[in-house]
Short mmCIF file of C-alpha atoms in Angstrom, two decimals:
data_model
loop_
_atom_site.label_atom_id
_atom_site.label_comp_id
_atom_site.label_asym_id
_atom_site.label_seq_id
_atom_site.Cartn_x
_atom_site.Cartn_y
_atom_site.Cartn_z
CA UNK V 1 18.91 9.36 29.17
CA UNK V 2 17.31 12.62 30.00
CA UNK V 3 14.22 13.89 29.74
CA UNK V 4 15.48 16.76 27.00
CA UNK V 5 17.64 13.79 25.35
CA UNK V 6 14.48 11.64 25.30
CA UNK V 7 12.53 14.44 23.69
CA UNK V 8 15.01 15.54 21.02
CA UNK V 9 15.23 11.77 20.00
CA UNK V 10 11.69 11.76 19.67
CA UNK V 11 11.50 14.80 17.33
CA UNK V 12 14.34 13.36 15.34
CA UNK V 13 12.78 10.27 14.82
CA UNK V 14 9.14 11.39 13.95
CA UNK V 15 11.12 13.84 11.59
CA UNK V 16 13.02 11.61 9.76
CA UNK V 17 10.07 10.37 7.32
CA UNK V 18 9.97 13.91 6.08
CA UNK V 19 13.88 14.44 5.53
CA UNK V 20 13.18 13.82 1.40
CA UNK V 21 10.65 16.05 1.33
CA UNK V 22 12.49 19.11 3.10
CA UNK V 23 15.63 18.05 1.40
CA UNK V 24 14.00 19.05 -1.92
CA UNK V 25 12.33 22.23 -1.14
CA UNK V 26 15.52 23.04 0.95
CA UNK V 27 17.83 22.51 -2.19
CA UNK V 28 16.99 26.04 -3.69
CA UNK V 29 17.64 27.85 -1.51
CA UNK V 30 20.42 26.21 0.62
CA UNK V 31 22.35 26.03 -3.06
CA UNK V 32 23.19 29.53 -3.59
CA UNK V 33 24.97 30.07 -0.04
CA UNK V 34 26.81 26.67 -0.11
CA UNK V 35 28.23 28.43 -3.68
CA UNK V 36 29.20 31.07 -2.02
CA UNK V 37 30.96 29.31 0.87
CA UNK V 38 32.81 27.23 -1.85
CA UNK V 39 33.68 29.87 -4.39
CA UNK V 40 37.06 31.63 -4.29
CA UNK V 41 37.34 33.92 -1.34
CA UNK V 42 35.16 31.66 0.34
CA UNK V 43 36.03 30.73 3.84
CA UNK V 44 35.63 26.57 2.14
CA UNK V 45 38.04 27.55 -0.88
CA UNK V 46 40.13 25.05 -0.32
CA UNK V 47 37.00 22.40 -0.56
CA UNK V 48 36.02 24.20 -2.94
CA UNK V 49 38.31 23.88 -5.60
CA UNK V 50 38.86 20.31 -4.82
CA UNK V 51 34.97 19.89 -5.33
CA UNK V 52 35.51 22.01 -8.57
CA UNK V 53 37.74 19.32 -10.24
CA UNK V 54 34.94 16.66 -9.98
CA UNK V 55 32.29 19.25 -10.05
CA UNK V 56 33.42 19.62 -13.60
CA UNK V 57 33.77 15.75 -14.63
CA UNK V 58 30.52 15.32 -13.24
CA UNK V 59 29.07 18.24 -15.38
CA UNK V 60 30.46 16.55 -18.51
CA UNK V 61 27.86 13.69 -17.90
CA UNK V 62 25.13 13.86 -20.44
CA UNK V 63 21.99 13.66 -18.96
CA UNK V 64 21.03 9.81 -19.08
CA UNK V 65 23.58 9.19 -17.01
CA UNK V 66 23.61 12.42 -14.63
CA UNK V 67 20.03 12.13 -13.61
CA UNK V 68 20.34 8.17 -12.09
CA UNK V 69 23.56 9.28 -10.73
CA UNK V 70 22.40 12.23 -8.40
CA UNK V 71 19.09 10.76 -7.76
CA UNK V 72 21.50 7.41 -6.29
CA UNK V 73 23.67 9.52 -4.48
CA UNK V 74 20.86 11.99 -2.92
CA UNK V 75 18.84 8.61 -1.90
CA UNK V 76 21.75 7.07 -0.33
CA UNK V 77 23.01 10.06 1.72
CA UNK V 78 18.83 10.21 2.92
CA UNK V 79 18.92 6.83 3.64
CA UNK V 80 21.92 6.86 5.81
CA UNK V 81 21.06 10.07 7.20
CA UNK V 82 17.78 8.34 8.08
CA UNK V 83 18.77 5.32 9.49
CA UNK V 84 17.42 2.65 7.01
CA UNK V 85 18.61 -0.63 6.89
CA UNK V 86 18.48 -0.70 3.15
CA UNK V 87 21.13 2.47 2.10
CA UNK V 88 22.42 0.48 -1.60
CA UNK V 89 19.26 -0.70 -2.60
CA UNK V 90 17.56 2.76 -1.70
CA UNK V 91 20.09 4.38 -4.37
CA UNK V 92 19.46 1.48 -6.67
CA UNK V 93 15.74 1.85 -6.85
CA UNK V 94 15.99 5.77 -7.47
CA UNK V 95 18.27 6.16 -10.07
CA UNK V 96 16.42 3.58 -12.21
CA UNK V 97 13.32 5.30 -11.70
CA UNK V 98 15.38 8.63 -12.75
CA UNK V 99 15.98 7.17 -15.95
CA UNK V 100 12.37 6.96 -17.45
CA UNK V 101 11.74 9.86 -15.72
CA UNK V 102 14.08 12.31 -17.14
CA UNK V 103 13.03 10.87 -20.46
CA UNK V 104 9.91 11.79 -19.48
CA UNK V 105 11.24 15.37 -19.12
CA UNK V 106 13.28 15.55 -21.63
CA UNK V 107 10.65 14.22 -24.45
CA UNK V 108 7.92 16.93 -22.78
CA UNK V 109 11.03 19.50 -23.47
CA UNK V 110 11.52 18.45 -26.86
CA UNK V 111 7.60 18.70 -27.48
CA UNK V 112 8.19 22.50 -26.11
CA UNK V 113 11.11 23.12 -28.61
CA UNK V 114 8.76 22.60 -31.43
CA UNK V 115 10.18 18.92 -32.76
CA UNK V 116 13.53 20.23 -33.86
CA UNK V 117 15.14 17.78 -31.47
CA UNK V 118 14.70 14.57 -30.31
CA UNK V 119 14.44 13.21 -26.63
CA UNK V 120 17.40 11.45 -27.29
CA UNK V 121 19.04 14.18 -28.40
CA UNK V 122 18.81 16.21 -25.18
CA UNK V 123 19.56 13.40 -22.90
CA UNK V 124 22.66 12.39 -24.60
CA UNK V 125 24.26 15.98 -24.96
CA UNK V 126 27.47 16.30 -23.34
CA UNK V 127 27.14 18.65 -20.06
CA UNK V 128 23.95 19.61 -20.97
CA UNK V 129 25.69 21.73 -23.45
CA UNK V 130 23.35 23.55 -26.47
CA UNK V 131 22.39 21.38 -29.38
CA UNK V 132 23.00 23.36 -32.73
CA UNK V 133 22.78 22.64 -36.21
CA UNK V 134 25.44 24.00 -38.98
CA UNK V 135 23.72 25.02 -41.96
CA UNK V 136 26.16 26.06 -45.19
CA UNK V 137 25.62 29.32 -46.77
CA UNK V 138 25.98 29.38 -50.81
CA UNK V 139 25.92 33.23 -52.86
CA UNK V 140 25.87 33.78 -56.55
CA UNK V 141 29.37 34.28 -57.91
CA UNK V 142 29.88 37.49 -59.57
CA UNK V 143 26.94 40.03 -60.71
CA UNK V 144 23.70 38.57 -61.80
CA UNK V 145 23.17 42.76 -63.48
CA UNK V 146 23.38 41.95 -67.45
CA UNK V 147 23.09 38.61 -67.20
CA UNK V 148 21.23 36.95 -69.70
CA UNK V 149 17.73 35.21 -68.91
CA UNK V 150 18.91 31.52 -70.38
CA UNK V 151 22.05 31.40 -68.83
CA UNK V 152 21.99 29.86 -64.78
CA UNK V 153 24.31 31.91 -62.58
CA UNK V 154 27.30 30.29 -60.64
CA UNK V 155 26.97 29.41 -57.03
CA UNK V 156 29.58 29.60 -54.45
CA UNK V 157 29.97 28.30 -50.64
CA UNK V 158 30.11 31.39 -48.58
CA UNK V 159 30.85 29.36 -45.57
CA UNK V 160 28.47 28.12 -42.22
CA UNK V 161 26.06 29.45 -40.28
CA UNK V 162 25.09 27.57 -36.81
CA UNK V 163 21.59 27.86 -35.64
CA UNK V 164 20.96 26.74 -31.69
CA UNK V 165 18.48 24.27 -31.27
CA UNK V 166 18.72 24.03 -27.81
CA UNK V 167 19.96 25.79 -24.96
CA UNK V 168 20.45 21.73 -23.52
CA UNK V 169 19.31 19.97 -20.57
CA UNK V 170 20.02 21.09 -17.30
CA UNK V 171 19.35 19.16 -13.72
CA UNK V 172 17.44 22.10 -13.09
CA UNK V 173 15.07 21.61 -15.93
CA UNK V 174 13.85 17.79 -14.07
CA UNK V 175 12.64 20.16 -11.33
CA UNK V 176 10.31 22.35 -13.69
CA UNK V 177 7.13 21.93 -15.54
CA UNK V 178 8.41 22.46 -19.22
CA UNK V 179 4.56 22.66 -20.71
CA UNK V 180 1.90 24.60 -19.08
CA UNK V 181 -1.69 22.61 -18.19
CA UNK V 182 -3.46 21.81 -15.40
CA UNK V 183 -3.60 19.52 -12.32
CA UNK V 184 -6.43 16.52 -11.59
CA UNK V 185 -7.99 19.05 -9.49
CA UNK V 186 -8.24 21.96 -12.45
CA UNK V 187 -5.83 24.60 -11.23
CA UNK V 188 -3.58 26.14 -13.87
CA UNK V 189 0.11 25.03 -13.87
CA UNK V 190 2.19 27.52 -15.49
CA UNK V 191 5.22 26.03 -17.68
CA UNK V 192 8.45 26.74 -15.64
CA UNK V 193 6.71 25.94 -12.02
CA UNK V 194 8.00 23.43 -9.54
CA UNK V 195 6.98 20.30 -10.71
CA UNK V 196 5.85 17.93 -7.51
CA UNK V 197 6.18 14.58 -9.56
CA UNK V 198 10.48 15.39 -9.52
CA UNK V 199 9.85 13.80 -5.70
CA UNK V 200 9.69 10.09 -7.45
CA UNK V 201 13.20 9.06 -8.29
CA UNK V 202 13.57 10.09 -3.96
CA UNK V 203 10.32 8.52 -3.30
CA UNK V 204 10.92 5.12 -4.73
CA UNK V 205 14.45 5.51 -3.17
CA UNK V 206 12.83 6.00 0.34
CA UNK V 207 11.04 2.61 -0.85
CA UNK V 208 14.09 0.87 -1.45
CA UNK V 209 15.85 1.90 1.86
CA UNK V 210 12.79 0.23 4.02
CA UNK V 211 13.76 -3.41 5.39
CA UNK V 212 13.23 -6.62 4.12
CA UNK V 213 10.94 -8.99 5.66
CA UNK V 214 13.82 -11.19 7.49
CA UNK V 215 15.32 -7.49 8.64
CA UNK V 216 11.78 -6.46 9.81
CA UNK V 217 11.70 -9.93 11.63
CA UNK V 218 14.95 -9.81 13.22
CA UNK V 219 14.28 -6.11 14.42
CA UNK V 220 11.27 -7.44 15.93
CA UNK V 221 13.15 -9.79 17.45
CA UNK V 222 15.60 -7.55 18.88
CA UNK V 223 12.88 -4.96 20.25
CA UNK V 224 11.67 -8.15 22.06
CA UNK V 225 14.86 -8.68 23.50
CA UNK V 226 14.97 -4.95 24.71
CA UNK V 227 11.48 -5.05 26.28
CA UNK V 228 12.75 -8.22 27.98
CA UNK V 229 15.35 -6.75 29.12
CA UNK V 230 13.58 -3.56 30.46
CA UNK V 231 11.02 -5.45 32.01
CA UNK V 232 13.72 -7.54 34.13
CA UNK V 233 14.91 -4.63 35.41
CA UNK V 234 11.33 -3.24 35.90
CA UNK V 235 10.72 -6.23 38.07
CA UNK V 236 13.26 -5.20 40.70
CA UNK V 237 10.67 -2.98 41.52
CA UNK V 238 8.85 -3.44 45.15
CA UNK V 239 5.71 -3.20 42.82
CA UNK V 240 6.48 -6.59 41.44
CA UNK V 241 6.28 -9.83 43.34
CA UNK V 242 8.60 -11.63 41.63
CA UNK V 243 12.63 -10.98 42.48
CA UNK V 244 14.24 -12.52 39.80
CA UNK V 245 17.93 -12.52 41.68
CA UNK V 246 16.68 -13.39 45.22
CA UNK V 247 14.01 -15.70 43.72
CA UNK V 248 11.81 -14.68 46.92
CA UNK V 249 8.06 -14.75 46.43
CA UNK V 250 5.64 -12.26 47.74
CA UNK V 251 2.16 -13.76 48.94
CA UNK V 252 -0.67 -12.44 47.97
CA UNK V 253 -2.12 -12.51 50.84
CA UNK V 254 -4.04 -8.98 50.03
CA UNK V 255 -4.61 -9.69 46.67
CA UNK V 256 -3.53 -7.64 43.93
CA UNK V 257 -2.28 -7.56 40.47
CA UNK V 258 0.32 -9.91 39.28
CA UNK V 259 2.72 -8.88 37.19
CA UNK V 260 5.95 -10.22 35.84
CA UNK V 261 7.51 -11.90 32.39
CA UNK V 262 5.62 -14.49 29.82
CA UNK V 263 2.48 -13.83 28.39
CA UNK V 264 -1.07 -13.55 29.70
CA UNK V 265 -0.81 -17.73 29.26
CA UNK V 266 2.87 -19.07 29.68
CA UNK V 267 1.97 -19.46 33.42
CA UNK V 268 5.77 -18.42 33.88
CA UNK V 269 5.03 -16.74 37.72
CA UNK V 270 5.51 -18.21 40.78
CA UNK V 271 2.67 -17.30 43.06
CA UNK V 272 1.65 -18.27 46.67
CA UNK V 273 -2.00 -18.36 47.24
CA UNK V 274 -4.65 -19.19 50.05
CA UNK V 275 -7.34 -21.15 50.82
CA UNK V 276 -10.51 -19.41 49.09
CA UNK V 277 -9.19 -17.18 46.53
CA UNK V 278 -9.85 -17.08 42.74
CA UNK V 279 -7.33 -16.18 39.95
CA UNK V 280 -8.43 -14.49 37.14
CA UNK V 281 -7.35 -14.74 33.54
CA UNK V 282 -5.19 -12.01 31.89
CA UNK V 283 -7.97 -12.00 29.26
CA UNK V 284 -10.40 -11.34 31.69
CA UNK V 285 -9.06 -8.96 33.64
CA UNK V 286 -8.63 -7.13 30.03
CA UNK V 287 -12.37 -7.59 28.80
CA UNK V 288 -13.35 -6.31 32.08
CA UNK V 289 -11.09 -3.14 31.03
CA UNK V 290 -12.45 -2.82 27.40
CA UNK V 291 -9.96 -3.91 25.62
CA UNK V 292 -7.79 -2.44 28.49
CA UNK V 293 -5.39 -4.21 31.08
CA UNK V 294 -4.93 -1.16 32.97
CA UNK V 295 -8.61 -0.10 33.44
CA UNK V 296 -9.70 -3.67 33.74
CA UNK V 297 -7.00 -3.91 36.93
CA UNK V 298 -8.43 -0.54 38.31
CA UNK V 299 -11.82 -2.04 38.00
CA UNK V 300 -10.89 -5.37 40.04
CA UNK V 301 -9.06 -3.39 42.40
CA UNK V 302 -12.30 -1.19 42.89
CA UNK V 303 -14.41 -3.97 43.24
CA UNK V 304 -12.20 -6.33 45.41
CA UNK V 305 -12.21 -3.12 48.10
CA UNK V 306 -15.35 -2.48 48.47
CA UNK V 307 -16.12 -6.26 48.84
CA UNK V 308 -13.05 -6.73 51.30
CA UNK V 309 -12.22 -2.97 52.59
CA UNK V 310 -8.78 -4.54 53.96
CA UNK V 311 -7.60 -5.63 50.82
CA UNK V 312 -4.55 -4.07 48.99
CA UNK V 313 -5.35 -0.66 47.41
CA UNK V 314 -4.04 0.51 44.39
CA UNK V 315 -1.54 3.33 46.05
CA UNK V 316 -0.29 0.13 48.29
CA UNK V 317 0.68 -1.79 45.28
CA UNK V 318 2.62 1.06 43.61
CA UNK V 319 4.90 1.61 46.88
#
């Protein structure tokens, strides 16, 4: 892989924590030119009015159900898009937290409205279509003129008059503060602004997507496998003593670092030493670094050459 490759992958990765976020402030304004590509004399027509078909049983939905089922869908395409090892569960664990929270929106909507409807009432609306009343209209029959004072004139039903409600509940509305007040830290919040607590039904779905404990364990286990497998290959290096696939040992008859596979205790490296010389531990060698290996081998290598000026330098052991 090249260096650019290496690089984009990078980006992409260190990105992909912040596709949710993006996705939702991206939505507004990415929505109006997608419409545009889709709508008739689009160039995506054709997708378009295959999109319209279930673009149209979707926006039947009343709004219990249409909230959990976007929210699913929107976590599940992240969590793909993202990699996670978790994509169903991601989509489960949004769309139930959609649920209290578009009551949540929907009862702070109904507060707005003045109490004429219920929660309930906008939530289960079909297609977020307006919620009216019918109220009948009655007139006096005849002319009341001449009518005498003890006599109770005749009433007829002049037909109904419907009064809206509601203009309904759109997805739109879950995005928007329906009240105005103020945050914890005392600015205003006008009614009708972007409302940053619509980022929970994706946030608990980015929750969702994130591995279990055996996953975590087994991609641990994997990673391991990789770095094994790198550092095999690493060790075919000149700057390693140990050939694996000749199974040739170097002597260390200049001293220097050793290097090769276990751990700083599995005593897995075959070494050849002389007369006189002393090992040290990998836990020295790090304390002597501060904590580092890499310091702590500069240091030893410093030290060994100025107490033996013929012994392997650091540039020697990197040929």
């Amino acid at each position: 892989m090249g260096f650019f490759d290496k690089a984009i992958k990078n980006i992409v990765k260190k990105a992909k924590p912040m596709l949710p976020v993006a996705a939702m402030f991206a939505a507004p304004y990415l929505a109006p030119k997608l419409g545009g590509f889709l709508a008739a004399g689009g160039k995506g027509a054709g997708l378009g009015s295959l999109l319209s078909g279930y673009g149209t049983k979707f926006g039947a939905m009343p709004m219990m159900l249409k909230a959990p089922v976007t929210s699913g869908l929107t976590s599940y395409g992240l969590a793909r898009l993202m990699g996670q090892k978790n994509p169903e569960r991601a989509a489960l664990y949004s769309a139930l937290t959609a649920v209290p929270f578009s009551f949540m929106k929907a009862n702070s909507m109904a507060n707005a409205l003045g109490g004429d409807v219920s929660a309930m009432d906008l939530l289960m609306a079909p297609g977020g279509q307006p919620i009216t009343q019918t109220i009948p209209r009655f007139g006096v029959e005849g002319n009341m003129k001449g009518l005498p004072l003890n006599v109770m004139p005749k009433t007829q039903y002049l037909g109904d008059t419907t009064r809206t409600l509601s203009p309904g509940m759109k997805l739109s509305d879950l995005f928007r503060t329906q009240q105005a007040g103020k945050s914890f830290l005392g600015a205003d919040i006008p009614a009708g602004s972007f409302d940053i607590k619509a980022g929970l039904p994706l946030l608990a779905g980015l929750t969702g997507g994130m591995p279990t404990e055996a996953q975590t364990e087994e991609m641990m286990r994997e990673k391991e496998k990789k770095r094994m497998a790198q550092l095999y290959d690493m060790m075919k290096n000149p700057y390693y003593s140990y050939v694996p696939d000749k199974f040739n040992f170097t002597p260390y008859e200049t001293g220097g670092e050793v290097s090769g596979p276990g751990g700083p205790k599995d005593d897995a490296i075959n070494a050849k030493l002389s007369d006189g010389e002393f090992v040290m531990t990998a836990k020295a060698v790090e304390n002597f670094g501060n904590g580092s290996r890499i310091k702590g081998a500069k240091k030893m290598y410093k030290m060994m050459n100025k107490l033996d000026p013929e012994s392997e330098k650091p540039s020697e052991a990197m040929v």
